[in-house]
Amino acid sequence: MTNLLSQRRLKVIKQICWTFSLGVVAIPFVFPFLWMISAGLKGPSEIFGQPSLIPTELRWSNYLEVFSYQPFARQYFNSLYIAVAVTVLTLFISSLAGYALARLRFAGAALVGLFLVSALMVPEEVTIIPNFFLIRWLGLSDTHWPLILLPVFGPQGIVGTFLMRQYFLALPKELEEAGKMDGLSRLGVWWRIALPMSRPALAAVAIITFLNSWNLFLEPLIFISSLEKFTLPLALSNFTDPYGLPLWHLQLAATTLAVGPILIVYLIAQRQIIESFALSGVKG
Amino acid sequence: MARKLARHTGGQEKTVPWLTLKMRETMEAWLFISPTLAGFLIFFVGPLVAVVWYSLTEWNLLSQQSVFVGLDNYQDALVRNADFWKVVRNSIIFAIGLVPLNMGMALALALALSRPFRGVIFFRTVFFAPVVTSAVAWAIVWKFLLQGDAGFVNQLLAQVGIHGPNWLREPDWAMVAVIITRVIKMVGLNMILYIAALQAIPRDYEAAARLEGASSWQIFRMITWPLLGPTTLVIMVITTIGSFKVFDHIYLMTGGGPENGTLVLAFYIYQQGFQFFDVGYASALAMIMFVIVMGLTITQLALRRRDT
């Protein structure tokens, strides 16, 4: 009996040690977020004083200043609407293509698949120079179009296509056949039967596409020049004083505003979000 | 039902004379796939062909003229320009530093977090959080933490009597800092891929080995590690290619500096093409990057084929 008890105690101690060491490893993962929030609430002088996680006084005015320093509300809205547009378009286009690759038999299907997959391996830096001239030739420089078109038709859209294809392949065919018997067109079967059954896959594609667009940096950097057309990542990198030195208190307050909502959604839906990445990672 | 069926076949008959079912299916398939394919041709295949052409020309952005110069740009990179080899060296150091660190840590975390215990979800959430965070935000915060004497990391080190380097202002330390902060940002992704692979291994294997008296290390060495082989290979390639693509992280933390100490290939392409407007040279660099990444991918496919 005592032996059993001490064994259990040993297990508890082991568990505590285990959790403690994981906690230590977790510090560099959590700490930057805490410090970001804390420093965003400090004054410019306190930021470089004695380091302390709790500001001596909470300077909420930093958050107001962020919006007067540059059109931050507008920039925030740009990021949001672009990410939504990219997500909706990607869902639409990639589920159509994914459905064709999964369900329809046609000459050249394997070739098309291979063709698309090969693009996943090519970094965007390889094609960005010609794309820059293409966009300029189309008269779309300094507009949001390249930030929508390039991700939708780039590798991200193709990841989506293959995720959808994989999911469609695993669906039972019978319902779709029944739909066809009832006189639905191919488009009708896709829209009314296949898509409603594919919510998990659509959610996964939506999550990774949205985040990818929200965090996009190279394309905005190259294509956007007007302040009011900036997206968040570009805006964040732009909090500098006239000498080009960073205005840390504003920059970190703005970063908190940009990262905060994403983190909150992540904490609520972490299982779903992590699974989405696992799915797309295996594919890539 | 009977009437429905009759109407259905009736409808079919009308279309059959001029379009067989097979042709119809092919047409529908191309219709479904055409938006993706069109975008792919316009924004990927076209530019890929164009970049080959650009790399063979000298382009002056101001006069808007391009002249065919053959392999001159490649010669510039490979022979004349000492910067290029420094960039290649940096990229390789970056990859060699990042890939093993990332994979080793990912595997260790996955082994620790692949079985249920109290708090497992919490820790998985924590280690994955930087993955969903934008690289820009991550780089900004770390740049702040890694400043010279006033930076928090160095103040922390001073508490234990270590005089920390001026991380982002000394070439070698800047590279170390960029690699470590990048690993912390991305390790969660490989961790969950490893967790998924670990959970797919049947528990019976381990139970049987335990009955035979195998130690934990023996089980890992003889059972777990070999079974993780395919996952390890995929992760290795994704991570290596990813390490060649790193741009925003370096742009914000070091700007390629100091003394070009963190100037890697992706950043070099951006710098030459969009800051110095040397389109021909930047295109040649892009082609070199393309060849490197394709080489890595083909190596992976060959390795995988050999394994199976």
XYZ file of C-alpha atoms in Angstrom:
592
model
C 0.000 0.000 0.000
C 2.707 2.472 0.972
C 4.711 1.258 -1.967
C 1.812 2.022 -4.260
C 1.380 5.466 -2.757
C 5.021 6.372 -3.138
C 4.924 5.112 -6.679
C 2.055 7.416 -7.388
C 3.918 10.266 -5.702
C 6.936 9.513 -7.851
C 4.751 9.729 -10.908
C 3.394 13.101 -9.812
C 6.908 14.420 -9.167
C 8.034 13.165 -12.541
C 5.052 14.884 -14.127
C 5.868 18.159 -12.401
C 9.529 18.037 -13.509
C 8.403 17.249 -17.015
C 5.955 20.145 -17.159
C 8.531 22.471 -15.626
C 11.186 21.674 -18.216
C 8.685 22.085 -21.048
C 7.750 25.402 -19.478
C 11.367 26.542 -19.617
C 11.613 25.577 -23.291
C 8.379 27.491 -23.917
C 9.789 30.799 -22.654
C 11.241 32.065 -25.983
C 7.942 31.131 -27.642
C 5.685 33.036 -25.266
C 7.913 35.806 -24.075
C 8.058 37.840 -27.306
C 4.265 38.153 -27.243
C 4.205 39.301 -23.625
C 7.029 41.747 -24.201
C 5.328 43.085 -27.318
C 2.165 43.871 -25.347
C 4.105 45.340 -22.439
C 6.450 47.529 -24.490
C 3.524 48.777 -26.564
C 2.138 50.301 -23.400
C 5.331 52.012 -22.267
C 6.560 55.499 -22.978
C 9.584 55.991 -25.233
C 11.843 56.630 -22.238
C 10.671 53.730 -20.103
C 11.200 51.289 -22.935
C 14.953 51.477 -22.449
C 14.959 51.744 -18.669
C 15.158 48.836 -16.296
C 13.459 45.927 -18.044
C 10.180 45.045 -16.426
C 7.240 43.235 -17.889
C 4.743 45.470 -16.093
C 4.878 49.098 -17.273
C 4.993 51.639 -14.451
C 2.118 53.470 -16.051
C -0.028 52.212 -18.892
C 0.306 54.568 -21.827
C -2.836 53.817 -23.761
C -2.165 56.947 -25.782
C 0.362 54.901 -27.810
C -2.603 53.210 -29.373
C -4.136 56.529 -30.373
C -0.832 57.766 -31.731
C -0.529 54.675 -33.940
C -3.605 55.841 -35.807
C -2.464 59.440 -36.201
C 1.100 58.545 -37.227
C -0.091 56.879 -40.409
C -3.534 55.891 -41.786
C -3.433 52.732 -39.704
C -7.193 52.113 -39.669
C -7.256 52.278 -43.444
C -4.220 49.973 -43.652
C -5.860 47.545 -41.244
C -8.984 47.509 -43.374
C -6.870 46.932 -46.521
C -5.300 43.827 -45.006
C -8.673 42.549 -43.892
C -10.540 42.990 -47.145
C -7.648 41.712 -49.258
C -7.348 38.587 -47.088
C -11.103 37.986 -47.354
C -11.058 38.473 -51.143
C -8.074 36.154 -51.560
C -9.707 33.518 -49.367
C -13.069 33.577 -51.137
C -11.508 33.486 -54.607
C -9.078 30.742 -53.652
C -11.855 28.593 -52.175
C -13.922 28.999 -55.303
C -11.220 28.381 -57.869
C -9.293 25.670 -56.067
C -12.379 23.648 -55.191
C -13.481 23.751 -58.841
C -10.098 22.567 -60.075
C -9.741 20.087 -57.229
C -13.122 18.616 -58.087
C -12.169 18.146 -61.734
C -8.892 16.484 -60.771
C -10.622 14.169 -58.304
C -13.840 13.221 -60.054
C -13.688 13.823 -63.788
C -11.851 11.555 -66.143
C -10.213 13.391 -68.982
C -7.180 13.071 -71.164
C -4.236 14.938 -69.690
C -5.493 14.917 -66.089
C -2.290 13.374 -64.768
C -0.197 15.801 -66.775
C -2.118 18.825 -65.519
C -1.718 17.563 -61.957
C 2.020 17.116 -62.353
C 2.305 20.489 -64.018
C 0.602 22.225 -61.103
C 2.501 20.303 -58.419
C 5.829 21.310 -59.908
C 4.963 24.947 -59.233
C 4.826 24.279 -55.501
C 8.555 23.782 -55.452
C 9.441 27.090 -57.050
C 9.982 30.023 -54.672
C 8.084 33.204 -55.529
C 11.391 35.101 -55.673
C 12.068 33.297 -58.972
C 9.031 34.730 -60.765
C 8.633 38.017 -58.920
C 10.687 40.105 -61.372
C 8.668 39.229 -64.508
C 5.483 39.478 -62.449
C 6.490 42.974 -61.460
C 6.687 43.989 -65.140
C 3.488 42.124 -65.960
C 1.585 43.954 -63.256
C 3.043 47.272 -64.337
C 2.152 46.546 -67.957
C -1.408 45.810 -66.863
C -1.432 49.203 -65.143
C -1.991 47.613 -61.732
C 1.063 48.933 -59.887
C 0.216 50.550 -56.560
C -3.187 48.872 -56.501
C -4.343 45.930 -54.427
C -4.830 43.722 -57.476
C -1.386 42.072 -57.424
C -1.853 41.284 -53.724
C -5.029 39.409 -54.666
C -4.115 37.888 -58.035
C -0.622 36.601 -57.244
C -1.585 34.620 -54.116
C -4.815 33.255 -55.627
C -3.038 31.994 -58.741
C 0.248 31.274 -57.037
C 1.464 28.302 -54.999
C -1.109 28.962 -52.264
C -3.991 28.375 -54.676
C -2.363 25.186 -55.883
C -1.942 23.883 -52.333
C -5.666 24.560 -51.979
C -6.434 22.689 -55.184
C -4.641 19.572 -54.012
C -6.098 19.709 -50.516
C -9.577 19.852 -52.062
C -8.774 17.087 -54.533
C -7.579 14.831 -51.724
C -10.774 15.432 -49.784
C -13.087 14.916 -52.766
C -11.363 11.607 -53.515
C -12.239 10.356 -50.039
C -15.933 11.291 -50.339
C -18.439 8.547 -51.241
C -19.523 8.871 -54.858
C -23.084 7.639 -54.346
C -24.602 10.962 -53.318
C -23.172 12.705 -56.345
C -24.433 9.944 -58.633
C -27.875 10.318 -57.092
C -27.704 14.041 -57.706
C -26.904 13.431 -61.329
C -29.834 11.034 -61.611
C -32.044 13.795 -60.273
C -30.977 15.958 -63.170
C -28.317 18.153 -61.590
C -25.652 19.425 -63.947
C -22.002 18.829 -63.164
C -21.764 22.327 -61.754
C -24.877 21.656 -59.678
C -23.412 18.448 -58.261
C -20.237 20.301 -57.314
C -22.051 23.217 -55.717
C -24.992 21.477 -54.042
C -23.538 18.109 -53.074
C -19.750 17.952 -53.124
C -19.032 21.358 -51.565
C -21.457 21.083 -48.609
C -19.864 17.734 -47.750
C -16.374 19.239 -47.847
C -16.661 21.817 -45.096
C -13.602 20.558 -43.170
C -11.385 20.803 -46.252
C -12.811 24.206 -47.176
C -12.154 25.409 -43.638
C -8.554 24.196 -43.799
C -7.939 25.944 -47.112
C -9.630 29.098 -45.821
C -7.484 29.202 -42.679
C -4.114 28.820 -44.355
C -5.055 31.116 -47.233
C -6.302 33.867 -44.948
C -3.204 33.756 -42.752
C -0.925 33.660 -45.748
C -2.528 36.771 -47.200
C -2.632 38.561 -43.833
C 1.105 37.977 -43.390
C 2.166 38.608 -47.001
C 5.173 40.914 -47.190
C 7.247 40.697 -50.378
C 4.391 41.542 -52.764
C 3.142 44.618 -50.880
C 6.738 45.781 -50.504
C 7.294 45.631 -54.237
C 3.936 46.770 -55.581
C 2.542 49.279 -53.092
C 3.934 52.765 -52.712
C 1.090 54.907 -51.330
C 0.761 55.003 -47.576
C -3.009 54.632 -47.602
C -2.735 51.492 -49.726
C -0.286 49.742 -47.386
C -1.212 46.446 -45.794
C -0.429 45.672 -42.159
C 3.004 44.020 -42.496
C 4.180 46.969 -44.564
C 2.640 49.466 -42.157
C 4.318 47.775 -39.185
C 7.732 48.145 -40.755
C 7.080 51.844 -41.289
C 7.087 53.255 -37.749
C 10.318 55.226 -37.854
C 11.360 58.697 -36.804
C 12.722 61.182 -39.375
C 16.200 59.660 -38.970
C 14.958 56.175 -39.879
C 15.229 54.871 -36.321
C 12.338 52.768 -35.105
C 9.722 54.343 -32.865
C 9.536 51.231 -30.734
C 6.612 52.170 -28.514
C 4.392 52.877 -31.529
C 5.720 50.019 -33.582
C 5.093 47.500 -30.828
C 1.650 48.885 -30.055
C 0.761 48.572 -33.746
C 2.231 45.069 -33.865
C 0.056 44.126 -30.901
C -2.985 45.405 -32.800
C -2.018 43.389 -35.888
C -1.147 40.153 -34.111
C -3.722 40.281 -31.296
C -6.901 39.309 -33.182
C -5.086 36.491 -35.001
C -3.782 35.123 -31.697
C -7.204 35.325 -30.060
C -8.829 33.425 -32.920
C -5.935 30.970 -32.803
C -6.397 30.348 -29.089
C -10.107 29.716 -29.590
C -9.754 27.464 -32.634
C -6.234 26.102 -32.095
C -7.144 22.478 -32.811
C -8.745 23.299 -36.147
C -5.974 25.686 -37.146
C -3.145 23.310 -36.247
C -4.885 20.498 -38.150
C -5.195 22.709 -41.229
C -1.472 23.339 -41.227
C -0.744 19.652 -40.693
C -2.862 18.833 -43.755
C -1.229 21.401 -46.009
C 2.255 20.665 -44.705
C 2.059 17.007 -45.623
C 0.987 17.975 -49.096
C 3.674 20.577 -49.661
C -39.220 7.877 -59.933
C -40.000 6.135 -63.193
C -41.142 9.376 -64.733
C -38.066 11.151 -63.464
C -35.819 8.500 -64.932
C -37.613 8.673 -68.256
C -37.220 12.411 -68.376
C -33.587 12.050 -67.484
C -32.764 9.599 -70.252
C -34.843 11.730 -72.579
C -32.588 14.646 -71.811
C -29.498 12.558 -72.426
C -30.639 11.495 -75.857
C -30.853 15.033 -77.005
C -27.177 15.663 -76.243
C -25.723 12.354 -77.337
C -25.879 12.858 -81.083
C -23.423 15.723 -81.129
C -21.486 15.158 -77.928
C -20.557 11.807 -76.481
C -20.585 11.502 -72.711
C -16.830 11.181 -72.672
C -16.271 14.329 -74.672
C -18.725 16.123 -72.475
C -16.868 15.059 -69.351
C -13.578 16.212 -70.828
C -15.075 19.583 -71.687
C -16.514 20.001 -68.221
C -13.202 19.074 -66.672
C -11.320 21.700 -68.657
C -13.984 24.231 -67.805
C -13.614 23.504 -64.081
C -9.877 23.632 -64.218
C -9.535 26.608 -66.557
C -9.424 29.423 -63.960
C -6.584 27.715 -62.096
C -4.806 26.802 -65.291
C -5.160 30.248 -66.852
C -3.795 31.955 -63.740
C -1.037 29.390 -63.599
C 0.006 30.104 -67.175
C -0.182 33.882 -66.775
C 1.422 34.320 -63.362
C 3.736 31.345 -63.243
C 4.689 29.685 -66.531
C 4.899 32.960 -68.446
C 7.098 34.645 -65.841
C 9.259 31.536 -65.604
C 9.938 31.721 -69.345
C 10.402 35.486 -69.124
C 12.950 35.232 -66.334
C 15.101 32.982 -68.531
C 15.017 35.649 -71.227
C 15.636 38.504 -68.793
C 18.650 36.680 -67.409
C 20.226 36.812 -70.874
C 19.735 40.544 -71.267
C 21.019 43.742 -69.800
C 18.065 45.911 -68.875
C 18.268 49.541 -68.095
C 15.186 50.537 -66.180
C 15.648 54.232 -66.849
C 16.064 54.065 -70.608
C 13.632 51.125 -70.813
C 15.864 49.220 -73.185
C 17.163 45.711 -73.058
C 20.156 44.315 -74.895
C 20.931 40.651 -75.397
C 24.167 39.852 -73.575
C 24.245 36.057 -73.603
C 25.573 34.496 -70.415
C 27.129 37.708 -69.207
C 24.911 37.973 -66.136
C 25.763 34.440 -65.098
C 29.428 35.219 -65.538
C 28.939 38.301 -63.412
C 27.527 36.148 -60.652
C 29.795 33.136 -60.855
C 33.084 34.752 -61.795
C 33.241 38.511 -61.435
C 31.123 39.391 -58.470
C 32.643 38.369 -55.151
C 29.347 39.228 -53.423
C 27.664 36.284 -55.080
C 29.828 33.665 -53.422
C 29.463 35.393 -50.108
C 25.689 35.205 -50.587
C 25.895 31.523 -51.482
C 28.091 30.919 -48.443
C 25.621 32.789 -46.222
C 22.683 30.853 -47.639
C 24.425 27.546 -47.007
C 25.447 28.550 -43.474
C 21.886 29.643 -42.851
C 20.516 26.318 -44.115
C 23.093 24.224 -42.265
C 22.424 26.114 -39.064
C 18.668 26.155 -39.396
C 17.669 22.753 -40.762
C 19.249 20.409 -38.167
C 18.334 22.728 -35.284
C 14.755 23.022 -36.481
C 14.330 19.297 -37.152
C 16.041 18.137 -33.975
C 13.964 20.459 -31.848
C 10.778 19.571 -33.742
C 11.373 15.869 -33.162
C 12.201 16.330 -29.487
C 9.074 18.418 -28.933
C 6.957 15.966 -30.902
C 8.226 13.023 -28.834
C 7.401 14.962 -25.686
C 3.965 16.030 -26.896
C 2.679 13.085 -28.934
C 1.082 11.360 -25.919
C -1.694 12.738 -23.795
C -0.822 14.244 -20.421
C -2.213 17.133 -18.496
C -1.241 20.304 -20.327
C -0.310 18.694 -23.629
C -2.754 20.845 -25.597
C -1.478 23.948 -23.841
C 2.120 23.234 -24.822
C 1.262 22.321 -28.403
C -0.655 25.591 -28.679
C 2.286 27.552 -27.281
C 4.920 25.986 -29.538
C 2.750 26.473 -32.606
C 1.707 30.076 -31.873
C 4.672 31.749 -33.654
C 3.760 29.855 -36.854
C 0.492 31.767 -37.215
C 2.158 35.050 -36.320
C 3.413 37.188 -39.188
C 7.158 37.019 -39.782
C 7.196 40.814 -39.810
C 5.758 41.056 -36.302
C 8.039 38.294 -35.057
C 11.136 39.948 -36.531
C 10.186 43.372 -35.132
C 9.762 42.070 -31.589
C 12.999 40.068 -31.677
C 14.911 42.973 -33.143
C 13.684 44.963 -30.176
C 14.707 42.252 -27.702
C 18.134 41.782 -29.291
C 19.383 45.388 -29.272
C 22.881 46.085 -27.960
C 23.233 46.834 -24.261
C 19.714 48.164 -23.829
C 18.113 45.076 -25.343
C 16.279 42.770 -23.025
C 18.213 39.624 -23.925
C 21.512 41.276 -23.075
C 20.151 42.762 -19.855
C 19.065 39.267 -18.924
C 22.508 37.886 -19.760
C 24.114 40.685 -17.719
C 22.158 39.489 -14.685
C 24.100 36.220 -14.824
C 27.373 37.976 -15.567
C 27.562 37.486 -19.316
C 28.327 40.458 -21.508
C 26.142 39.737 -24.522
C 27.254 40.721 -28.023
C 25.552 43.445 -30.010
C 23.546 40.725 -31.707
C 22.368 42.382 -34.871
C 25.403 44.600 -35.455
C 28.091 41.922 -35.604
C 28.019 39.760 -38.753
C 28.494 36.356 -37.127
C 26.180 37.008 -34.190
C 23.578 38.464 -36.538
C 23.542 35.183 -38.436
C 23.190 33.239 -35.188
C 20.363 35.507 -34.056
C 18.504 35.247 -37.348
C 18.795 31.462 -37.403
C 17.639 30.975 -33.807
C 14.689 33.359 -34.021
C 13.655 31.745 -37.309
C 13.798 28.280 -35.744
C 11.632 29.407 -32.832
C 9.153 30.864 -35.309
C 8.870 27.804 -37.559
C 9.653 24.756 -35.417
C 5.977 24.319 -34.486
C 5.093 23.395 -38.048
C 7.561 20.506 -38.198
C 6.564 19.541 -34.665
C 2.958 18.892 -35.663
C 4.036 16.972 -38.775
C 6.161 14.758 -36.521
C 3.344 14.410 -33.986
C 0.984 13.249 -36.748
C 3.571 10.707 -37.920
C 4.237 9.490 -34.373
C 0.552 9.015 -33.698
C 0.233 6.930 -36.850
C 2.690 4.342 -35.490
C 0.718 1.438 -34.007
C 1.137 1.215 -30.234
C 1.470 -2.576 -30.431
C 5.003 -2.262 -31.787
C 6.170 -0.500 -28.692
C 4.233 -2.790 -26.366
C 5.749 -5.865 -28.011
C 9.245 -4.391 -27.795
C 8.709 -3.575 -24.105
C 7.684 -7.165 -23.436
C 10.957 -8.230 -25.011
C 12.719 -5.939 -22.548
C 13.762 -3.129 -24.904
C 14.729 0.217 -23.398
C 13.129 3.503 -24.452
C 16.234 4.437 -26.407
C 16.271 1.066 -28.181
C 12.617 1.466 -29.079
C 13.289 4.913 -30.498
C 16.388 3.792 -32.382
C 15.009 0.512 -33.756
C 11.291 1.216 -34.212
C 10.282 4.877 -34.062
C 13.141 6.462 -36.011
C 13.009 4.060 -38.995
C 9.232 4.413 -39.192
C 9.589 8.193 -39.198
C 11.929 7.975 -42.197
C 9.535 9.185 -44.914
C 8.293 12.044 -42.710
C 11.854 13.055 -41.880
C 12.701 13.167 -45.563
C 9.698 15.336 -46.438
C 10.345 17.668 -43.513
C 13.994 17.943 -44.440
C 13.212 19.027 -47.985
C 10.435 21.453 -47.018
C 12.642 23.014 -44.363
C 15.692 23.271 -46.611
C 13.734 24.857 -49.454
C 12.055 27.106 -46.893
C 15.449 28.215 -45.634
C 16.385 29.375 -49.127
C 13.158 31.381 -49.371
C 13.595 33.372 -46.169
C 13.122 37.018 -46.966
C 10.877 39.060 -44.660
C 12.596 37.810 -41.518
C 15.993 39.008 -42.727
C 14.663 42.174 -44.357
C 13.308 43.364 -41.021
C 15.868 42.050 -38.568
C 19.148 42.875 -40.287
C 18.431 44.191 -43.792
C 21.064 41.734 -45.027
C 23.726 43.375 -42.925
C 25.920 44.010 -41.101
C 28.688 43.896 -43.727
C 26.408 41.647 -45.788
C 26.767 39.055 -43.028
C 23.158 37.912 -43.392
C 22.740 38.622 -47.095
C 21.096 35.427 -48.379
C 19.965 34.524 -51.877
C 16.295 35.551 -51.657
C 17.269 38.907 -50.193
C 20.061 39.389 -52.742
C 17.576 38.900 -55.598
C 15.281 41.512 -54.101
C 18.181 43.911 -53.534
C 19.610 43.608 -57.051
C 16.230 43.655 -58.784
C 14.213 46.158 -56.795
C 16.735 48.366 -55.051
C 19.537 48.510 -57.646
C 17.217 47.823 -60.630
C 19.715 45.445 -62.193
C 17.006 43.297 -63.729
C 19.238 41.098 -65.883
C 21.571 40.224 -63.046
C 18.703 39.666 -60.594
C 17.023 37.372 -63.133
C 20.192 35.332 -63.489
C 20.228 35.019 -59.686
C 16.586 33.926 -59.784
C 17.471 31.226 -62.301
C 20.312 30.032 -60.088
C 17.875 29.843 -57.177
C 15.455 27.917 -59.367
C 18.163 25.390 -60.240
C 19.181 24.973 -56.589
C 15.604 24.392 -55.426
C 14.842 22.017 -58.299
C 18.047 20.128 -57.530
C 16.982 19.720 -53.912
C 13.528 18.552 -54.941
C 14.818 16.001 -57.424
C 17.284 14.703 -54.840
C 14.380 14.182 -52.477
C 12.340 12.299 -55.071
C 15.343 10.113 -55.895
C 15.943 9.370 -52.212
C 12.309 8.512 -51.673
C 12.276 6.174 -54.653
C 15.378 4.412 -53.386
C 13.723 3.918 -50.015
C 10.527 2.346 -51.284
